[in-house]
CSV table of C-alpha atoms in Angstrom, one decimal:
chain,number,residue,atom,x,y,z
A,1,UNK,CA,10.5,8.1,1.5
A,2,UNK,CA,12.9,8.6,4.4
A,3,UNK,CA,16.5,9.5,3.9
A,4,UNK,CA,18.6,9.5,7.1
A,5,UNK,CA,21.8,11.5,7.6
A,6,UNK,CA,25.0,9.5,8.2
A,7,UNK,CA,25.4,8.6,11.8
A,8,UNK,CA,21.7,8.3,12.5
A,9,UNK,CA,21.1,5.4,14.9
A,10,UNK,CA,19.5,2.4,13.3
A,11,UNK,CA,16.2,1.1,14.6
A,12,UNK,CA,15.3,-2.5,14.8
A,13,UNK,CA,11.7,-3.8,14.7
A,14,UNK,CA,11.0,-7.3,15.8
A,15,UNK,CA,8.1,-9.6,15.2
A,16,UNK,CA,6.0,-9.3,18.3
A,17,UNK,CA,6.7,-12.1,20.8
A,18,UNK,CA,9.6,-13.5,18.9
A,19,UNK,CA,13.3,-13.7,19.6
A,20,UNK,CA,15.6,-11.4,17.7
A,21,UNK,CA,16.1,-12.5,14.1
A,22,UNK,CA,17.6,-10.5,11.3
A,23,UNK,CA,14.7,-11.6,9.0
A,24,UNK,CA,12.2,-9.8,11.3
A,25,UNK,CA,13.8,-6.4,11.6
A,26,UNK,CA,13.8,-3.1,9.8
A,27,UNK,CA,17.1,-1.3,9.9
A,28,UNK,CA,17.5,2.3,8.7
A,29,UNK,CA,20.8,3.1,7.1
A,30,UNK,CA,22.3,5.8,4.8
A,31,UNK,CA,22.4,3.5,1.7
A,32,UNK,CA,18.8,2.5,1.6
A,33,UNK,CA,16.9,4.7,4.0
A,34,UNK,CA,15.3,1.4,5.1
A,35,UNK,CA,16.5,-2.2,5.0
A,36,UNK,CA,13.6,-4.6,4.7
A,37,UNK,CA,13.4,-8.3,5.6
A,38,UNK,CA,12.6,-10.7,2.7
A,39,UNK,CA,9.0,-11.4,3.8
A,40,UNK,CA,8.3,-7.6,3.5
A,41,UNK,CA,9.8,-7.4,0.0
A,42,UNK,CA,7.4,-10.1,-1.1
A,43,UNK,CA,4.5,-8.5,0.6
A,44,UNK,CA,5.3,-5.1,-0.8
A,45,UNK,CA,5.3,-6.4,-4.3
A,46,UNK,CA,2.1,-8.3,-3.9
A,47,UNK,CA,0.3,-5.3,-2.3
A,48,UNK,CA,1.5,-2.9,-4.9
A,49,UNK,CA,0.2,-5.3,-7.6
A,50,UNK,CA,-3.1,-5.4,-5.7
A,51,UNK,CA,-3.4,-1.6,-5.6
A,52,UNK,CA,-2.6,-1.5,-9.3
A,53,UNK,CA,-5.5,-3.8,-10.1
A,54,UNK,CA,-7.9,-1.9,-7.9
A,55,UNK,CA,-7.0,1.5,-9.3
A,56,UNK,CA,-7.3,0.3,-12.9
A,57,UNK,CA,-10.7,-1.2,-12.2
A,58,UNK,CA,-11.8,2.2,-11.0
A,59,UNK,CA,-10.6,3.9,-14.2
A,60,UNK,CA,-12.1,1.1,-16.4
A,61,UNK,CA,-15.5,0.8,-14.8
A,62,UNK,CA,-16.3,3.6,-12.4
A,63,UNK,CA,-16.4,6.8,-14.5
A,64,UNK,CA,-12.5,6.8,-14.5
A,65,UNK,CA,-12.3,7.5,-10.8
A,66,UNK,CA,-9.2,6.4,-8.9
A,67,UNK,CA,-9.6,4.3,-5.8
A,68,UNK,CA,-6.0,4.0,-4.6
A,69,UNK,CA,-5.0,7.7,-4.3
A,70,UNK,CA,-7.1,10.8,-3.6
A,71,UNK,CA,-5.3,13.8,-5.3
A,72,UNK,CA,-7.2,13.5,-8.5
A,73,UNK,CA,-10.4,12.7,-6.7
A,74,UNK,CA,-10.2,16.0,-4.8
A,75,UNK,CA,-9.5,17.8,-8.0
A,76,UNK,CA,-12.5,16.3,-9.7
A,77,UNK,CA,-14.7,17.1,-6.7
A,78,UNK,CA,-13.5,20.7,-6.7
A,79,UNK,CA,-14.3,21.0,-10.4
A,80,UNK,CA,-17.7,19.5,-9.9
A,81,UNK,CA,-18.4,21.9,-7.1
A,82,UNK,CA,-17.5,24.8,-9.5
A,83,UNK,CA,-20.0,23.5,-11.9
A,84,UNK,CA,-22.7,23.0,-9.2
A,85,UNK,CA,-22.8,19.2,-9.9
A,86,UNK,CA,-23.4,18.4,-6.2
A,87,UNK,CA,-24.3,14.7,-6.8
A,88,UNK,CA,-20.9,14.2,-8.3
A,89,UNK,CA,-19.3,16.0,-5.4
A,90,UNK,CA,-21.1,13.7,-3.0
A,91,UNK,CA,-20.0,10.7,-4.9
A,92,UNK,CA,-16.4,11.7,-5.0
A,93,UNK,CA,-16.2,12.8,-1.4
A,94,UNK,CA,-17.7,9.5,-0.4
A,95,UNK,CA,-14.7,7.8,-2.0
A,96,UNK,CA,-12.3,10.0,-0.1
A,97,UNK,CA,-14.2,9.2,3.2
A,98,UNK,CA,-13.9,5.5,2.4
A,99,UNK,CA,-10.1,5.9,2.0
A,100,UNK,CA,-9.9,7.8,5.3
A,101,UNK,CA,-12.0,5.2,7.0
A,102,UNK,CA,-9.7,2.4,6.0
A,103,UNK,CA,-6.7,4.4,7.3
A,104,UNK,CA,-8.7,5.1,10.5
A,105,UNK,CA,-9.2,1.4,11.1
A,106,UNK,CA,-5.5,0.8,10.7
A,107,UNK,CA,-4.8,3.5,13.2
A,108,UNK,CA,-7.1,1.9,15.7
A,109,UNK,CA,-5.4,-1.5,15.5
A,110,UNK,CA,-1.8,-0.8,15.0
A,111,UNK,CA,0.1,0.1,18.2
A,112,UNK,CA,3.7,-0.6,17.2
A,113,UNK,CA,5.6,-1.2,13.9
A,114,UNK,CA,6.6,-4.8,14.8
A,115,UNK,CA,5.0,-7.4,12.6
A,116,UNK,CA,2.1,-8.7,14.6
A,117,UNK,CA,-1.3,-10.3,14.2
A,118,UNK,CA,-2.8,-6.8,13.9
A,119,UNK,CA,-1.4,-6.7,10.4
A,120,UNK,CA,-3.0,-10.1,9.7
A,121,UNK,CA,-6.4,-8.8,10.8
A,122,UNK,CA,-6.0,-5.7,8.7
A,123,UNK,CA,-5.0,-7.6,5.6
A,124,UNK,CA,-8.0,-9.8,6.1
A,125,UNK,CA,-10.2,-6.7,6.4
A,126,UNK,CA,-8.8,-5.4,3.1
A,127,UNK,CA,-9.6,-8.7,1.4
A,128,UNK,CA,-13.2,-8.5,2.7
A,129,UNK,CA,-13.5,-4.9,1.5
A,130,UNK,CA,-12.3,-5.6,-2.0
A,131,UNK,CA,-14.4,-8.8,-2.4
A,132,UNK,CA,-17.5,-7.0,-1.2
A,133,UNK,CA,-16.6,-4.0,-3.4
A,134,UNK,CA,-16.6,-6.2,-6.5
A,135,UNK,CA,-20.1,-7.6,-5.8
A,136,UNK,CA,-21.6,-4.2,-4.9
A,137,UNK,CA,-20.1,-2.4,-8.0
A,138,UNK,CA,-21.3,-5.2,-10.2
A,139,UNK,CA,-24.8,-4.7,-8.9
A,140,UNK,CA,-24.6,-0.9,-9.4
A,141,UNK,CA,-24.2,0.0,-5.8
A,142,UNK,CA,-22.0,3.0,-5.2
A,143,UNK,CA,-21.0,1.7,-1.8
A,144,UNK,CA,-18.7,-0.6,-3.6
A,145,UNK,CA,-16.5,2.3,-4.6
A,146,UNK,CA,-16.2,3.4,-1.0
A,147,UNK,CA,-15.2,-0.1,0.1
A,148,UNK,CA,-12.5,-0.3,-2.7
A,149,UNK,CA,-11.1,3.0,-1.5
A,150,UNK,CA,-11.3,1.8,2.1
A,151,UNK,CA,-9.2,-1.3,1.2
A,152,UNK,CA,-6.6,0.9,-0.4
A,153,UNK,CA,-6.5,3.4,2.5
A,154,UNK,CA,-6.2,0.5,4.9
A,155,UNK,CA,-3.3,-1.0,2.9
A,156,UNK,CA,-1.5,2.3,2.5
A,157,UNK,CA,-1.8,3.1,6.2
A,158,UNK,CA,-0.4,-0.3,7.1
A,159,UNK,CA,2.7,-0.1,4.9
A,160,UNK,CA,3.3,3.6,5.8
A,161,UNK,CA,3.0,2.8,9.5
A,162,UNK,CA,5.3,-0.3,9.4
A,163,UNK,CA,8.0,1.5,7.4
A,164,UNK,CA,7.8,5.0,9.0
A,165,UNK,CA,6.4,6.3,5.7
A,166,UNK,CA,9.3,4.9,3.7
A,167,UNK,CA,7.0,2.5,1.7
A,168,UNK,CA,3.7,3.4,0.1
A,169,UNK,CA,2.1,0.8,-2.1
A,170,UNK,CA,-1.0,2.5,-3.5
A,171,UNK,CA,0.4,5.5,-5.4
A,172,UNK,CA,3.6,6.5,-7.2
A,173,UNK,CA,3.9,10.3,-6.8
A,174,UNK,CA,6.5,10.0,-3.9
A,175,UNK,CA,8.4,7.4,-6.0
A,176,UNK,CA,9.0,9.8,-8.9
A,177,UNK,CA,9.7,12.7,-6.5
A,178,UNK,CA,12.4,10.7,-4.7
A,179,UNK,CA,13.8,9.3,-7.9
A,180,UNK,CA,14.3,12.8,-9.3
A,181,UNK,CA,15.9,13.9,-6.0
A,182,UNK,CA,18.3,10.9,-5.9
A,183,UNK,CA,19.2,11.3,-9.6
A,184,UNK,CA,20.1,14.9,-8.9
A,185,UNK,CA,22.2,14.1,-5.9
A,186,UNK,CA,23.9,11.3,-7.8
A,187,UNK,CA,24.7,13.7,-10.7
A,188,UNK,CA,26.6,16.0,-8.3
A,189,UNK,CA,28.6,13.1,-6.8
A,190,UNK,CA,26.3,11.7,-4.2
A,191,UNK,CA,25.9,8.0,-3.5
A,192,UNK,CA,23.4,5.8,-5.4
A,193,UNK,CA,21.1,4.0,-2.9
A,194,UNK,CA,20.8,0.8,-4.8
A,195,UNK,CA,18.5,-1.1,-2.5
A,196,UNK,CA,16.2,1.8,-1.9
A,197,UNK,CA,15.9,2.3,-5.7
A,198,UNK,CA,15.2,-1.4,-6.0
A,199,UNK,CA,12.3,-1.1,-3.7
A,200,UNK,CA,10.9,1.8,-5.7
A,201,UNK,CA,11.2,-0.1,-8.9
A,202,UNK,CA,9.5,-3.1,-7.3
A,203,UNK,CA,6.5,-1.0,-6.4
A,204,UNK,CA,6.5,0.7,-9.8
A,205,UNK,CA,6.6,-2.6,-11.8
A,206,UNK,CA,4.1,-4.4,-9.5
A,207,UNK,CA,1.7,-1.5,-9.6
A,208,UNK,CA,1.9,-1.2,-13.4
A,209,UNK,CA,1.6,-4.9,-13.8
A,210,UNK,CA,-1.6,-4.9,-11.8
A,211,UNK,CA,-3.0,-2.3,-14.2
A,212,UNK,CA,-2.1,-4.5,-17.2
A,213,UNK,CA,-3.7,-7.6,-15.6
A,214,UNK,CA,-6.8,-5.7,-14.6
A,215,UNK,CA,-7.3,-4.4,-18.2
A,216,UNK,CA,-7.0,-7.9,-19.6
A,217,UNK,CA,-9.4,-9.4,-17.1
A,218,UNK,CA,-12.0,-6.5,-17.0
A,219,UNK,CA,-13.5,-7.2,-20.4
A,220,UNK,CA,-14.6,-10.7,-19.3
A,221,UNK,CA,-15.0,-10.3,-15.5
A,222,UNK,CA,-16.0,-6.7,-15.1
A,223,UNK,CA,-16.0,-5.6,-11.4
A,224,UNK,CA,-15.5,-9.2,-10.3
A,225,UNK,CA,-11.8,-8.6,-11.3
A,226,UNK,CA,-11.6,-7.2,-7.8
A,227,UNK,CA,-11.8,-10.8,-6.6
A,228,UNK,CA,-8.1,-11.2,-7.6
A,229,UNK,CA,-6.7,-8.4,-5.4
A,230,UNK,CA,-9.0,-9.7,-2.6
A,231,UNK,CA,-7.5,-13.2,-2.9
A,232,UNK,CA,-4.0,-11.7,-2.9
A,233,UNK,CA,-4.7,-9.7,0.3
A,234,UNK,CA,-6.1,-12.8,1.9
A,235,UNK,CA,-3.1,-14.8,0.9
A,236,UNK,CA,-0.8,-12.1,2.4
A,237,UNK,CA,-2.8,-12.3,5.6
A,238,UNK,CA,-2.4,-16.1,5.7
A,239,UNK,CA,1.3,-16.0,4.8
A,240,UNK,CA,2.0,-13.4,7.5
A,241,UNK,CA,0.1,-15.5,10.1
A,242,UNK,CA,2.3,-18.5,9.2
A,243,UNK,CA,5.4,-16.4,9.4
A,244,UNK,CA,4.5,-15.1,12.8
A,245,UNK,CA,3.6,-18.5,14.1
A,246,UNK,CA,7.0,-19.9,12.9
A,247,UNK,CA,8.9,-17.0,14.4
A,248,UNK,CA,7.3,-17.6,17.8
A,249,UNK,CA,8.4,-21.2,17.9
A,250,UNK,CA,12.1,-20.2,17.5
C-alpha cells in the first residue's frame, strides 16, 4: 500500500482517449493513499472474490497448494528440496513460473496506468486461463495449476500496475501489515484513513467470500468451480470495454 506525505502532488489518470472526468481518475491524497473511481471499486471487489475462489480450489483439490500467492509455494518447494523430493520441487516451481508468466504478459501489454483496452484484453486472457485450468485439472493435467497461477499473476500485476502497488487483489499479507501500521499510528494520535481502510476491508471480505463459495461448490463441481471466477473475469472485461466505449463518446 502507498502512504504519501502531506503536500505530495496528486496524480490523475484518465481513461485513454477520453476527456477528463472525475470518475476516470486516480487521485493520491493523505487520507486514503489512493482515491479510486467507482468502476474500480466494483472491479476490485469482483477480482478479489475471483482470487479467493481460485486459491481455495487449489487448497481443496490440488494437494493444498496456493495459486494466488507464492510465499507458501516457495517454502514448500524449499522443504521438498531438503527432502530430495525433486518431482514435488518441479511441480511447485512450475506454479511459480506460471504466476510470473501471467505478470510478464501484463508487463508486455500495459504501457500506462490509464484505463484502456489493454486491461480488457488482459482480463479476457485471465478468463481463458481460469476456464482452461478447470478443464485441465479435472482431467488430471498439472498444466491446469500453472494456468490458474498465471491467471492470478496476471490479475495481481494489473491491479498493482494500475494503482501504483496500492491495490493487490490476490493476497492479504500487505493488508494485515498496513492495518497494523495504521492502527499503531492512530493509537499515537495519527489520522484514520477511512477510505483506504474501506478498500482493504473490501478486498478482505471479497477474498474470504470467494473461499466460502468455492468450498460450497467444490463438493459438487470439483475443479469446474473455476468456471465461476473465469465468468467473473470475463464479465469484468466486458464491463470495462463498455465503460471505455461510453467514456470516449463524451
